[in-house]
Short mmCIF file of C-alpha atoms and ligand atoms in Angstrom, two decimals:
data_model
loop_
_atom_site.label_atom_id
_atom_site.label_comp_id
_atom_site.label_asym_id
_atom_site.label_seq_id
_atom_site.Cartn_x
_atom_site.Cartn_y
_atom_site.Cartn_z
CA MET A 228 24.73 -133.33 210.18
CA SER A 229 21.67 -134.85 210.54
CA ALA A 230 21.26 -138.29 209.05
CA THR A 231 18.50 -137.36 206.84
CA PRO A 232 18.51 -133.86 205.90
CA GLN A 233 15.64 -132.42 203.43
CA LEU A 234 17.86 -131.59 200.68
CA SER A 235 21.16 -132.72 199.51
CA VAL A 236 23.23 -130.31 197.16
CA VAL A 237 25.67 -132.09 194.56
CA ILE A 238 28.27 -130.39 192.58
CA PRO A 239 30.99 -131.50 190.65
CA VAL A 240 34.44 -129.99 190.74
CA TYR A 241 37.08 -130.21 188.11
CA ASN A 242 39.61 -127.28 188.36
CA GLU A 243 37.43 -124.56 189.66
CA GLU A 244 39.90 -122.94 192.39
CA LEU A 245 38.67 -119.44 190.78
CA ASN A 246 35.33 -119.91 191.43
CA LEU A 247 34.96 -121.96 194.71
CA PRO A 248 35.38 -118.76 197.05
CA THR A 249 32.36 -117.20 195.16
CA LEU A 250 29.97 -119.86 195.20
CA PHE A 251 30.72 -121.04 198.98
CA ALA A 252 29.75 -117.39 199.11
CA ARG A 253 26.79 -117.28 197.40
CA LEU A 254 25.71 -120.60 197.77
CA TYR A 255 25.43 -121.04 201.35
CA PRO A 256 23.19 -118.09 202.47
CA VAL A 257 20.67 -119.06 199.89
CA LEU A 258 20.59 -122.84 201.39
CA ASP A 259 20.57 -121.26 205.58
CA ALA A 260 17.87 -118.65 204.36
CA LEU A 261 15.28 -122.13 203.12
CA GLY A 262 14.88 -123.12 206.18
CA ARG A 263 15.48 -126.37 205.86
CA SER A 264 17.57 -129.00 206.79
CA TYR A 265 20.16 -129.69 204.18
CA GLU A 266 23.99 -131.13 203.61
CA ILE A 267 26.42 -129.98 200.25
CA ILE A 268 28.20 -132.98 198.56
CA PHE A 269 31.17 -131.62 196.44
CA THR A 270 32.91 -133.89 194.36
CA ASN A 271 36.63 -133.37 193.51
CA ASP A 272 37.14 -135.09 190.20
CA GLY A 273 40.89 -134.97 190.39
CA SER A 274 41.68 -131.42 189.86
CA ALA A 275 45.22 -130.36 189.23
CA ASP A 276 44.85 -127.54 190.98
CA ARG A 277 43.91 -125.82 194.79
CA SER A 278 40.06 -126.63 194.66
CA PHE A 279 40.86 -129.58 196.76
CA MET A 280 42.27 -127.39 199.37
CA LEU A 281 39.61 -124.64 198.99
CA LEU A 282 36.63 -127.62 199.70
CA GLN A 283 39.15 -129.26 202.92
CA ALA A 284 39.26 -125.63 204.26
CA GLN A 285 35.23 -125.44 203.65
CA HIS A 286 34.75 -128.33 204.87
CA ALA A 287 36.49 -127.03 208.23
CA ALA A 288 34.29 -124.42 208.25
CA ARG A 289 30.91 -125.72 207.78
CA PRO A 290 31.36 -128.98 209.03
CA ASP A 291 27.43 -129.24 209.50
CA VAL A 292 26.84 -129.48 206.19
CA THR A 293 29.40 -130.26 204.11
CA ARG A 294 31.34 -133.28 202.58
CA VAL A 295 33.75 -134.02 200.13
CA ILE A 296 34.56 -137.16 198.64
CA ASP A 297 38.07 -136.93 196.44
CA PHE A 298 38.72 -138.85 193.61
CA ASN A 299 42.30 -139.96 192.87
CA ALA A 300 41.83 -139.18 188.83
CA ASN A 301 39.90 -137.33 186.27
CA TYR A 302 36.53 -139.37 185.90
CA GLY A 303 34.15 -137.08 184.39
CA GLN A 304 31.29 -134.54 185.12
CA HIS A 305 28.84 -137.73 185.64
CA MET A 306 30.78 -139.95 187.45
CA ALA A 307 32.18 -137.08 190.19
CA ILE A 308 27.48 -136.76 190.30
CA MET A 309 27.19 -140.93 190.85
CA ALA A 310 29.61 -140.50 193.56
CA ALA A 311 27.68 -137.70 195.12
CA PHE A 312 24.50 -139.73 194.58
CA GLU A 313 25.60 -143.32 196.06
CA ARG A 314 25.92 -141.53 199.37
CA VAL A 315 23.11 -138.72 199.22
CA ARG A 316 20.86 -138.60 202.60
CA GLY A 317 18.61 -136.38 202.06
CA SER A 318 14.93 -136.65 200.29
CA ILE A 319 15.54 -133.98 197.33
CA ILE A 320 18.81 -134.05 195.62
CA LEU A 321 19.63 -130.82 193.68
CA THR A 322 22.85 -131.11 191.27
CA LEU A 323 24.62 -127.36 190.27
CA ASP A 324 27.63 -126.97 188.59
CA ALA A 325 30.50 -125.03 190.42
CA ASP A 326 31.33 -122.35 188.00
CA LEU A 327 28.41 -120.09 189.02
CA GLN A 328 26.89 -120.47 185.51
CA ASN A 329 23.71 -121.98 187.28
CA PRO A 330 22.91 -118.80 190.05
CA PRO A 331 22.18 -120.69 193.41
CA GLU A 332 19.99 -117.84 193.61
CA GLU A 333 17.17 -120.26 191.64
CA ILE A 334 17.09 -123.17 193.59
CA PRO A 335 14.46 -121.75 195.79
CA LYS A 336 12.49 -121.55 191.86
CA LEU A 337 13.18 -125.52 191.24
CA LEU A 338 11.92 -126.53 195.11
CA ALA A 339 8.86 -124.81 195.08
CA LYS A 340 8.31 -127.22 192.18
CA MET A 341 9.27 -130.53 193.85
CA ASP A 342 7.27 -129.34 196.76
CA ALA A 343 4.09 -128.92 194.40
CA GLY A 344 4.34 -132.69 193.55
CA HIS A 345 6.83 -133.47 191.08
CA ASP A 346 9.35 -135.79 191.16
CA TYR A 347 12.02 -134.58 188.73
CA VAL A 348 12.34 -130.60 187.49
CA GLY A 349 14.72 -129.81 185.07
CA GLY A 350 16.30 -126.24 184.37
CA TYR A 351 16.31 -124.53 181.23
CA ARG A 352 18.53 -121.66 180.65
CA LEU A 353 16.33 -118.72 179.79
CA GLU A 354 19.10 -116.70 178.38
CA ARG A 355 21.88 -118.77 177.99
CA HIS A 356 25.39 -117.28 177.84
CA ASP A 357 27.31 -119.79 175.86
CA SER A 358 29.37 -119.14 172.40
CA SER A 359 26.98 -119.43 169.47
CA PHE A 360 29.15 -122.26 168.66
CA ARG A 361 27.96 -124.09 171.63
CA LYS A 362 24.40 -123.10 171.11
CA TYR A 363 24.34 -124.48 167.66
CA ALA A 364 25.74 -127.79 168.48
CA SER A 365 22.73 -128.21 171.45
CA ARG A 366 20.15 -127.53 168.86
CA LEU A 367 21.54 -129.80 166.51
CA VAL A 368 21.55 -132.51 169.46
CA ASN A 369 18.18 -131.37 170.66
CA LEU A 370 16.88 -132.68 167.41
CA VAL A 371 18.87 -135.99 167.29
CA ARG A 372 17.88 -136.70 170.82
CA LYS A 373 14.27 -136.14 169.75
CA GLN A 374 14.29 -137.99 166.51
CA THR A 375 16.33 -141.07 168.49
CA THR A 376 15.04 -141.37 172.39
CA ASN A 377 11.67 -140.47 174.12
CA ILE A 378 13.61 -138.06 176.37
CA GLU A 379 11.90 -134.74 176.71
CA MET A 380 13.68 -132.00 177.47
CA THR A 381 14.00 -128.19 176.50
CA ASP A 382 17.63 -127.91 177.52
CA GLN A 383 19.86 -131.11 178.20
CA GLY A 384 23.03 -128.61 178.92
CA CYS A 385 21.16 -128.08 182.12
CA MET A 386 22.62 -129.00 185.19
CA LEU A 387 20.69 -127.38 187.55
CA ARG A 388 18.08 -130.33 188.28
CA ALA A 389 16.11 -131.55 191.36
CA TYR A 390 15.42 -135.03 192.06
CA SER A 391 13.42 -137.18 194.48
CA ARG A 392 15.16 -139.22 196.44
CA PRO A 393 13.64 -142.73 194.60
CA ILE A 394 14.51 -141.62 190.93
CA ILE A 395 18.18 -141.37 192.36
CA ASP A 396 18.05 -144.39 194.00
CA ALA A 397 17.11 -145.88 191.40
CA ILE A 398 20.04 -144.44 189.06
CA VAL A 399 22.49 -146.20 191.74
CA ARG A 400 21.07 -149.51 191.48
CA SER A 401 21.04 -149.06 187.55
CA GLY A 402 24.25 -149.22 187.86
CA ALA A 403 24.79 -147.04 184.81
CA ILE A 404 28.10 -146.46 183.13
CA ASN A 405 28.89 -143.40 181.09
CA THR A 406 25.54 -142.38 181.42
CA PHE A 407 23.85 -138.95 181.04
CA ILE A 408 22.38 -138.79 184.13
CA PRO A 409 19.30 -136.25 183.63
CA ALA A 410 18.32 -138.60 180.56
CA LEU A 411 18.03 -141.73 183.00
CA ALA A 412 16.36 -139.86 185.76
CA TYR A 413 13.76 -138.22 183.22
CA SER A 414 13.11 -142.15 182.37
CA PHE A 415 12.48 -143.38 186.04
CA SER A 416 10.05 -139.79 186.58
CA GLY A 417 6.56 -140.41 187.08
CA ASN A 418 5.87 -136.55 187.34
CA PRO A 419 8.70 -134.29 185.71
CA THR A 420 8.60 -130.78 185.04
CA GLU A 421 10.87 -128.18 183.99
CA VAL A 422 11.57 -124.18 185.05
CA GLY A 423 13.65 -121.83 183.25
CA VAL A 424 16.45 -120.37 185.41
CA ARG A 425 18.95 -117.77 184.59
CA HIS A 426 22.46 -118.32 183.03
CA GLU A 427 25.74 -116.53 183.56
CA GLU A 428 28.08 -116.49 181.92
CA ARG A 429 31.21 -119.02 183.99
CA HIS A 430 32.31 -117.07 186.82
CA ALA A 431 36.51 -117.60 186.28
CA GLY A 432 38.12 -119.96 183.85
CA VAL A 433 37.14 -121.80 180.60
CA SER A 434 34.57 -124.87 179.67
CA ASN A 435 35.81 -128.08 180.21
CA TYR A 436 34.30 -129.72 178.17
CA SER A 437 36.07 -129.75 174.69
CA LEU A 438 34.28 -130.48 171.18
CA TYR A 439 35.90 -133.75 171.11
CA LYS A 440 34.00 -134.59 175.28
CA LEU A 441 30.83 -132.99 173.99
CA ILE A 442 30.44 -135.45 171.24
CA ARG A 443 31.02 -138.33 173.35
CA LEU A 444 28.43 -136.91 175.74
CA ASN A 445 26.24 -137.09 172.89
CA PHE A 446 27.31 -140.16 171.82
CA ASP A 447 26.34 -142.13 174.94
CA LEU A 448 23.04 -139.98 175.54
CA ILE A 449 22.31 -141.29 172.45
CA THR A 450 23.49 -145.16 172.12
CA GLY A 451 22.91 -145.32 175.89
CA PHE A 452 19.29 -144.96 175.82
CA SER A 453 18.34 -146.34 172.52
CA LEU A 454 18.66 -148.27 169.53
CA ALA A 455 17.34 -146.42 167.13
CA PRO A 456 20.69 -145.61 165.47
CA LEU A 457 21.26 -149.46 165.03
CA GLN A 458 17.36 -149.72 162.91
CA TYR A 459 18.03 -146.24 161.11
CA PHE A 460 21.50 -147.49 159.93
CA THR A 461 19.64 -151.10 159.12
CA MET A 462 16.59 -149.28 157.29
CA PHE A 463 19.73 -147.23 155.00
CA ALA A 464 21.45 -150.03 154.38
CA MET A 465 18.56 -151.94 153.12
CA ALA A 466 17.57 -148.89 151.26
CA CYS A 467 21.61 -149.18 149.71
CA SER A 468 21.36 -153.09 148.66
CA ALA A 469 18.00 -152.17 146.93
CA GLY A 470 19.83 -149.59 145.11
CA SER A 471 22.43 -151.70 144.39
CA LEU A 472 20.66 -154.20 143.25
CA LEU A 473 19.21 -151.97 140.43
CA LEU A 474 22.60 -151.07 139.26
CA VAL A 475 23.35 -154.97 139.05
CA LEU A 476 20.02 -155.66 137.35
CA ILE A 477 20.54 -152.64 134.88
CA LEU A 478 24.36 -153.91 134.08
CA ALA A 479 23.56 -157.26 133.51
CA TYR A 480 20.53 -155.80 131.07
CA ARG A 481 23.33 -154.06 129.08
CA ARG A 482 25.92 -156.55 128.97
CA LEU A 483 23.40 -159.09 127.67
CA PHE A 484 22.03 -156.86 125.12
CA LEU A 485 24.26 -154.33 124.41
CA GLY A 486 27.53 -156.80 124.63
CA ALA A 487 30.59 -156.01 126.61
CA GLU A 488 31.33 -151.98 127.48
CA ALA A 489 34.42 -150.90 129.40
CA GLU A 490 33.04 -147.35 130.29
CA GLY A 491 31.42 -146.70 133.40
CA ILE A 492 34.55 -147.58 135.70
CA PHE A 493 34.69 -144.78 137.73
CA THR A 494 31.27 -144.75 138.29
CA LEU A 495 31.47 -148.18 139.54
CA PHE A 496 34.55 -146.49 141.63
CA GLY A 497 32.07 -144.44 142.98
CA VAL A 498 29.33 -146.68 143.82
CA VAL A 499 32.09 -149.46 145.56
CA PHE A 500 33.07 -146.36 147.51
CA PHE A 501 30.09 -145.16 148.63
CA LEU A 502 29.30 -148.90 149.73
CA LEU A 503 32.28 -149.19 151.57
CA SER A 504 31.65 -146.04 153.78
CA VAL A 505 28.32 -147.45 154.62
CA SER A 506 29.75 -150.84 155.67
CA MET A 507 32.50 -148.68 157.63
CA VAL A 508 30.13 -146.80 159.66
CA GLY A 509 28.02 -149.82 160.48
CA ILE A 510 30.79 -151.55 162.16
CA GLY A 511 31.60 -148.26 164.20
CA LEU A 512 28.15 -147.73 165.34
CA ILE A 513 27.95 -151.95 166.17
CA GLY A 514 31.03 -151.12 167.71
CA GLU A 515 29.65 -148.54 169.79
CA TYR A 516 26.83 -150.60 171.36
CA VAL A 517 29.52 -153.36 171.58
CA GLY A 518 31.96 -150.94 173.61
CA ARG A 519 28.91 -150.56 176.29
CA THR A 520 28.05 -153.63 176.46
CA TYR A 521 31.48 -154.77 177.68
CA GLN A 522 31.71 -151.92 179.83
CA VAL A 523 28.53 -152.97 181.81
CA VAL A 524 29.67 -156.81 181.64
CA ARG A 525 33.26 -156.68 183.06
CA ALA A 526 31.73 -154.21 185.81
CA ARG A 527 35.02 -152.63 186.79
CA GLN A 528 35.04 -150.24 189.65
CA ARG A 529 34.30 -147.17 187.85
CA TYR A 530 36.22 -144.94 190.27
CA PHE A 531 38.20 -144.61 193.22
CA VAL A 532 37.96 -142.55 196.23
CA LYS A 533 41.02 -141.39 197.97
CA GLU A 534 39.14 -139.66 200.72
CA ILE A 535 35.58 -139.06 202.03
CA LEU A 536 35.54 -135.61 204.46
CA GLU A 537 32.34 -135.73 206.55
CA VAL A 538 31.17 -135.54 209.95
CA ARG A 539 29.13 -138.64 210.49
CA GLU A 540 26.22 -138.26 212.94
CA GLY A 541 27.13 -139.02 216.72
N1 LIG B 7 33.61 -131.05 185.87
C1 LIG B 7 34.06 -132.20 186.86
N2 LIG B 7 34.91 -133.19 185.72
C2 LIG B 7 35.44 -132.51 184.46
C3 LIG B 7 34.51 -131.48 184.15
C4 LIG B 7 33.78 -130.63 184.44
O1 LIG B 7 33.82 -132.49 187.68
O2 LIG B 7 35.88 -133.19 183.94
C5 LIG B 7 32.42 -129.90 186.63
C6 LIG B 7 32.91 -128.59 186.31
O3 LIG B 7 34.09 -128.07 188.00
C7 LIG B 7 31.91 -128.06 186.61
C8 LIG B 7 30.64 -128.44 185.94
O4 LIG B 7 31.15 -130.36 185.86
O5 LIG B 7 31.24 -127.87 188.04
C9 LIG B 7 30.33 -128.41 184.54
O6 LIG B 7 31.72 -128.14 183.70
P1 LIG B 7 31.94 -127.17 182.70
O7 LIG B 7 31.53 -125.91 183.34
O8 LIG B 7 33.22 -126.75 182.50
O9 LIG B 7 31.16 -127.34 181.20
P2 LIG B 7 30.04 -126.44 180.67
O10 LIG B 7 29.07 -125.29 181.53
O11 LIG B 7 30.82 -126.09 179.50
O12 LIG B 7 29.52 -127.51 180.04
MG1 LIG B 8 30.20 -124.60 182.76
#
């Protein structure tokens, strides 16, 4: 195995036993045909199926270019990618999903852009094959992200991306937690570009992303990159305060000049409930940031590697 290959391909794997054989069969020929030295780093993210066995066998079959990191438990796609980033040796790093939704045959397109001098190439899915719910949800979160962060990305969900080594080193140094890697990479990039890539149906199995996980990921994306939610909330809370003040003044005026009134009690309830819910949202939002701060301050080991399969140089 070369100590400094030209290309490192990073693939997170979680319960992909049905996809791995096809992935191997399609990915290796593409990379072999590039005429560049390369390595592939698979991270087994605590799979409960035979994924690790398949990865072991693949490592035995192609020890020259295959490295496998084995987590003791499931830490999520982004942690799996991070662990590989900390160990990459290549000067161009490429990320790819294991489920063949990003066709390996599209890799040369990204490399061509890298060769043209870009330090970040994001893929966007030309014709997306996902449920319409996922597509609409994506559109919504894209809109929110645009409003709250300055990250420009046509398709934040596409993990077929290429990065130059200095960007990956910067990501590793930032020690980011719960982060959305493509967005972090974008913020370090000096010359980013995008390229359209084909998108296929998941080859087999079902998506590992539940609605809950997707919501969490997007919370992380927004609170991890911007204070805008806090600032918007403060503005909104100020508008609510102004409205409440106006109401108090009107009620005081009526009390002084029209005398005591008992009506309007339910209006009052309405107003109180509304303000109460506003403060609850505020507390939740602050909690989100405090939680992130806590995780960074605590600086606990983010994942545990059980084993690494690799052949060392010499
Ligand atoms: N993945 C992972 N850990 C997880 C969930 C997913 O390593 O906890 C991997 C998974 O094996 C796949 C990639 O991340 O290679 C994308 O996952 P998935 O296809 O489930 O997401 P979707 O395409 O639906 O966004
Ligand atoms: Mg997928």
